[in-house]
Amino acid sequence: MGRRLPSWAVVGGVALLVRLGYLVLADEPLLFRQQYHYFRGGMLIAENADPWSYILYSDEWRMWDGMWTLAPGYFWFLAVLFRVGGMHLLTVRVAQCVLEAGTAALVTVLARRVSAPRLGL
């Protein structure tokens, strides 16, 4: 008999397949202003000739309605993806699928550690 895959790998793999399947079958458009705002901010950083100076000395990339600033982490994540994979949403959506599958795998590990052995998966 061969070795069984760990439960976290099975759950993560199934989660990735389901999420990628949903991505392909239900090609959802960007619906809300906030999504466009994040996309624009990531593009502003990625397209800048000196992104580090732009991040440090400008708030344009993370301004919301000209008066609010948002947390910068997701803008940086998008800028890296745009630099690596090009200026389109497919790269971002696939990366989000991978991150969500990783989250499902980590939740499986957590559930195994905190549950009683007889409760199962």
PDB file of C-alpha atoms in Angstrom:
ATOM      1  CA  MET A   1       0.000   0.000   0.000  1.00  0.00           C
ATOM      2  CA  GLY A   2       1.186   3.489  -0.816  1.00  0.00           C
ATOM      3  CA  ARG A   3       1.447   6.366   1.582  1.00  0.00           C
ATOM      4  CA  ARG A   4      -1.648   8.450   2.132  1.00  0.00           C
ATOM      5  CA  LEU A   5      -1.551  12.148   1.499  1.00  0.00           C
ATOM      6  CA  PRO A   6      -1.873  14.321   4.589  1.00  0.00           C
ATOM      7  CA  SER A   7      -5.358  15.693   5.137  1.00  0.00           C
ATOM      8  CA  TRP A   8      -4.163  19.290   4.775  1.00  0.00           C
ATOM      9  CA  ALA A   9      -2.803  18.511   1.288  1.00  0.00           C
ATOM     10  CA  VAL A  10      -6.076  16.889   0.217  1.00  0.00           C
ATOM     11  CA  VAL A  11      -8.184  19.777   1.530  1.00  0.00           C
ATOM     12  CA  GLY A  12      -5.836  22.366   0.016  1.00  0.00           C
ATOM     13  CA  GLY A  13      -5.841  20.583  -3.346  1.00  0.00           C
ATOM     14  CA  VAL A  14      -9.627  20.262  -3.437  1.00  0.00           C
ATOM     15  CA  ALA A  15     -10.028  23.891  -2.379  1.00  0.00           C
ATOM     16  CA  LEU A  16      -7.669  25.006  -5.152  1.00  0.00           C
ATOM     17  CA  LEU A  17      -9.484  22.964  -7.788  1.00  0.00           C
ATOM     18  CA  VAL A  18     -12.904  24.227  -6.680  1.00  0.00           C
ATOM     19  CA  ARG A  19     -11.754  27.837  -6.569  1.00  0.00           C
ATOM     20  CA  LEU A  20     -10.026  27.653  -9.965  1.00  0.00           C
ATOM     21  CA  GLY A  21     -13.121  25.952 -11.395  1.00  0.00           C
ATOM     22  CA  TYR A  22     -15.279  28.774 -10.090  1.00  0.00           C
ATOM     23  CA  LEU A  23     -12.858  31.302 -11.569  1.00  0.00           C
ATOM     24  CA  VAL A  24     -13.156  29.697 -15.004  1.00  0.00           C
ATOM     25  CA  LEU A  25     -16.920  29.041 -14.941  1.00  0.00           C
ATOM     26  CA  ALA A  26     -18.129  32.269 -13.321  1.00  0.00           C
ATOM     27  CA  ASP A  27     -15.992  35.031 -14.755  1.00  0.00           C
ATOM     28  CA  GLU A  28     -17.149  37.738 -12.371  1.00  0.00           C
ATOM     29  CA  PRO A  29     -16.552  41.357 -13.306  1.00  0.00           C
ATOM     30  CA  LEU A  30     -15.314  43.981 -10.888  1.00  0.00           C
ATOM     31  CA  LEU A  31     -18.518  45.304  -9.362  1.00  0.00           C
ATOM     32  CA  PHE A  32     -17.624  47.855  -6.735  1.00  0.00           C
ATOM     33  CA  ARG A  33     -15.602  51.076  -6.683  1.00  0.00           C
ATOM     34  CA  GLN A  34     -13.255  49.741  -4.033  1.00  0.00           C
ATOM     35  CA  GLN A  35     -12.067  46.936  -6.316  1.00  0.00           C
ATOM     36  CA  TYR A  36     -11.237  49.425  -9.052  1.00  0.00           C
ATOM     37  CA  HIS A  37      -9.510  51.616  -6.503  1.00  0.00           C
ATOM     38  CA  TYR A  38      -7.191  48.807  -5.387  1.00  0.00           C
ATOM     39  CA  PHE A  39      -6.513  47.825  -8.997  1.00  0.00           C
ATOM     40  CA  ARG A  40      -5.632  51.439  -9.877  1.00  0.00           C
ATOM     41  CA  GLY A  41      -3.374  51.858  -6.827  1.00  0.00           C
ATOM     42  CA  GLY A  42      -1.472  48.684  -7.613  1.00  0.00           C
ATOM     43  CA  MET A  43      -1.028  49.796 -11.219  1.00  0.00           C
ATOM     44  CA  LEU A  44       0.217  53.227 -10.141  1.00  0.00           C
ATOM     45  CA  ILE A  45       2.948  51.602  -8.069  1.00  0.00           C
ATOM     46  CA  ALA A  46       3.853  48.958 -10.657  1.00  0.00           C
ATOM     47  CA  GLU A  47       4.048  51.450 -13.531  1.00  0.00           C
ATOM     48  CA  ASN A  48       6.164  53.984 -11.659  1.00  0.00           C
ATOM     49  CA  ALA A  49       9.811  54.233 -12.698  1.00  0.00           C
ATOM     50  CA  ASP A  50      10.921  54.389  -9.047  1.00  0.00           C
ATOM     51  CA  PRO A  51       8.239  52.536  -7.052  1.00  0.00           C
ATOM     52  CA  TRP A  52      10.035  52.765  -3.698  1.00  0.00           C
ATOM     53  CA  SER A  53      10.242  56.562  -3.816  1.00  0.00           C
ATOM     54  CA  TYR A  54       6.649  56.717  -5.015  1.00  0.00           C
ATOM     55  CA  ILE A  55       5.490  54.563  -2.075  1.00  0.00           C
ATOM     56  CA  LEU A  56       7.519  56.547   0.472  1.00  0.00           C
ATOM     57  CA  TYR A  57       6.833  60.083  -0.719  1.00  0.00           C
ATOM     58  CA  SER A  58       3.345  59.984  -2.220  1.00  0.00           C
ATOM     59  CA  ASP A  59      -0.092  59.090  -0.916  1.00  0.00           C
ATOM     60  CA  GLU A  60      -1.746  59.229  -4.335  1.00  0.00           C
ATOM     61  CA  TRP A  61      -1.626  55.452  -4.746  1.00  0.00           C
ATOM     62  CA  ARG A  62      -3.647  54.791  -1.590  1.00  0.00           C
ATOM     63  CA  MET A  63      -6.039  57.735  -1.419  1.00  0.00           C
ATOM     64  CA  TRP A  64      -9.763  56.993  -1.297  1.00  0.00           C
ATOM     65  CA  ASP A  65     -12.022  59.799  -2.544  1.00  0.00           C
ATOM     66  CA  GLY A  66      -9.170  62.281  -2.133  1.00  0.00           C
ATOM     67  CA  MET A  67      -9.320  62.335   1.663  1.00  0.00           C
ATOM     68  CA  TRP A  68      -9.036  58.821   3.094  1.00  0.00           C
ATOM     69  CA  THR A  69      -6.011  56.570   3.039  1.00  0.00           C
ATOM     70  CA  LEU A  70      -6.218  52.792   3.061  1.00  0.00           C
ATOM     71  CA  ALA A  71      -3.884  50.167   4.469  1.00  0.00           C
ATOM     72  CA  PRO A  72      -1.021  49.669   2.012  1.00  0.00           C
ATOM     73  CA  GLY A  73      -0.441  45.900   2.059  1.00  0.00           C
ATOM     74  CA  TYR A  74      -2.851  44.890  -0.695  1.00  0.00           C
ATOM     75  CA  PHE A  75      -1.596  47.652  -2.999  1.00  0.00           C
ATOM     76  CA  TRP A  76       1.965  46.333  -2.621  1.00  0.00           C
ATOM     77  CA  PHE A  77       0.786  42.767  -3.250  1.00  0.00           C
ATOM     78  CA  LEU A  78      -0.975  43.882  -6.448  1.00  0.00           C
ATOM     79  CA  ALA A  79       2.035  45.906  -7.596  1.00  0.00           C
ATOM     80  CA  VAL A  80       4.307  42.866  -7.269  1.00  0.00           C
ATOM     81  CA  LEU A  81       1.819  40.690  -9.170  1.00  0.00           C
ATOM     82  CA  PHE A  82       1.498  43.299 -11.924  1.00  0.00           C
ATOM     83  CA  ARG A  83       5.273  43.529 -12.271  1.00  0.00           C
ATOM     84  CA  VAL A  84       5.640  39.739 -12.382  1.00  0.00           C
ATOM     85  CA  GLY A  85       2.550  38.670 -14.311  1.00  0.00           C
ATOM     86  CA  GLY A  86       1.469  41.686 -16.325  1.00  0.00           C
ATOM     87  CA  MET A  87      -1.308  44.240 -15.976  1.00  0.00           C
ATOM     88  CA  HIS A  88      -4.379  42.028 -15.958  1.00  0.00           C
ATOM     89  CA  LEU A  89      -6.709  40.501 -13.410  1.00  0.00           C
ATOM     90  CA  LEU A  90      -6.085  36.827 -14.212  1.00  0.00           C
ATOM     91  CA  THR A  91      -2.744  36.829 -12.386  1.00  0.00           C
ATOM     92  CA  VAL A  92      -4.358  38.449  -9.341  1.00  0.00           C
ATOM     93  CA  ARG A  93      -7.294  36.033  -9.318  1.00  0.00           C
ATOM     94  CA  VAL A  94      -5.093  32.934  -9.638  1.00  0.00           C
ATOM     95  CA  ALA A  95      -2.852  34.197  -6.814  1.00  0.00           C
ATOM     96  CA  GLN A  96      -5.946  34.731  -4.663  1.00  0.00           C
ATOM     97  CA  CYS A  97      -7.069  31.158  -5.424  1.00  0.00           C
ATOM     98  CA  VAL A  98      -3.693  29.835  -4.282  1.00  0.00           C
ATOM     99  CA  LEU A  99      -3.798  31.925  -1.094  1.00  0.00           C
ATOM    100  CA  GLU A 100      -7.344  30.765  -0.319  1.00  0.00           C
ATOM    101  CA  ALA A 101      -6.377  27.125  -0.834  1.00  0.00           C
ATOM    102  CA  GLY A 102      -3.410  27.670   1.491  1.00  0.00           C
ATOM    103  CA  THR A 103      -5.781  29.110   4.071  1.00  0.00           C
ATOM    104  CA  ALA A 104      -8.023  26.042   3.793  1.00  0.00           C
ATOM    105  CA  ALA A 105      -4.993  23.777   4.290  1.00  0.00           C
ATOM    106  CA  LEU A 106      -3.865  25.746   7.367  1.00  0.00           C
ATOM    107  CA  VAL A 107      -7.373  25.628   8.853  1.00  0.00           C
ATOM    108  CA  THR A 108      -7.274  21.853   8.382  1.00  0.00           C
ATOM    109  CA  VAL A 109      -3.995  21.663  10.307  1.00  0.00           C
ATOM    110  CA  LEU A 110      -5.460  23.851  13.054  1.00  0.00           C
ATOM    111  CA  ALA A 111      -8.641  21.767  13.246  1.00  0.00           C
ATOM    112  CA  ARG A 112      -6.624  18.555  13.535  1.00  0.00           C
ATOM    113  CA  ARG A 113      -4.581  19.983  16.401  1.00  0.00           C
ATOM    114  CA  VAL A 114      -7.477  21.329  18.452  1.00  0.00           C
ATOM    115  CA  SER A 115     -10.048  18.567  17.865  1.00  0.00           C
ATOM    116  CA  ALA A 116     -10.243  15.296  19.675  1.00  0.00           C
ATOM    117  CA  PRO A 117      -8.703  12.417  17.682  1.00  0.00           C
ATOM    118  CA  ARG A 118     -12.023  10.562  17.387  1.00  0.00           C
ATOM    119  CA  LEU A 119     -13.895  13.475  15.837  1.00  0.00           C
ATOM    120  CA  GLY A 120     -12.076  13.031  12.550  1.00  0.00           C
ATOM    121  CA  LEU A 121     -11.671  15.614   9.806  1.00  0.00           C
TER     122      LEU A 121
END
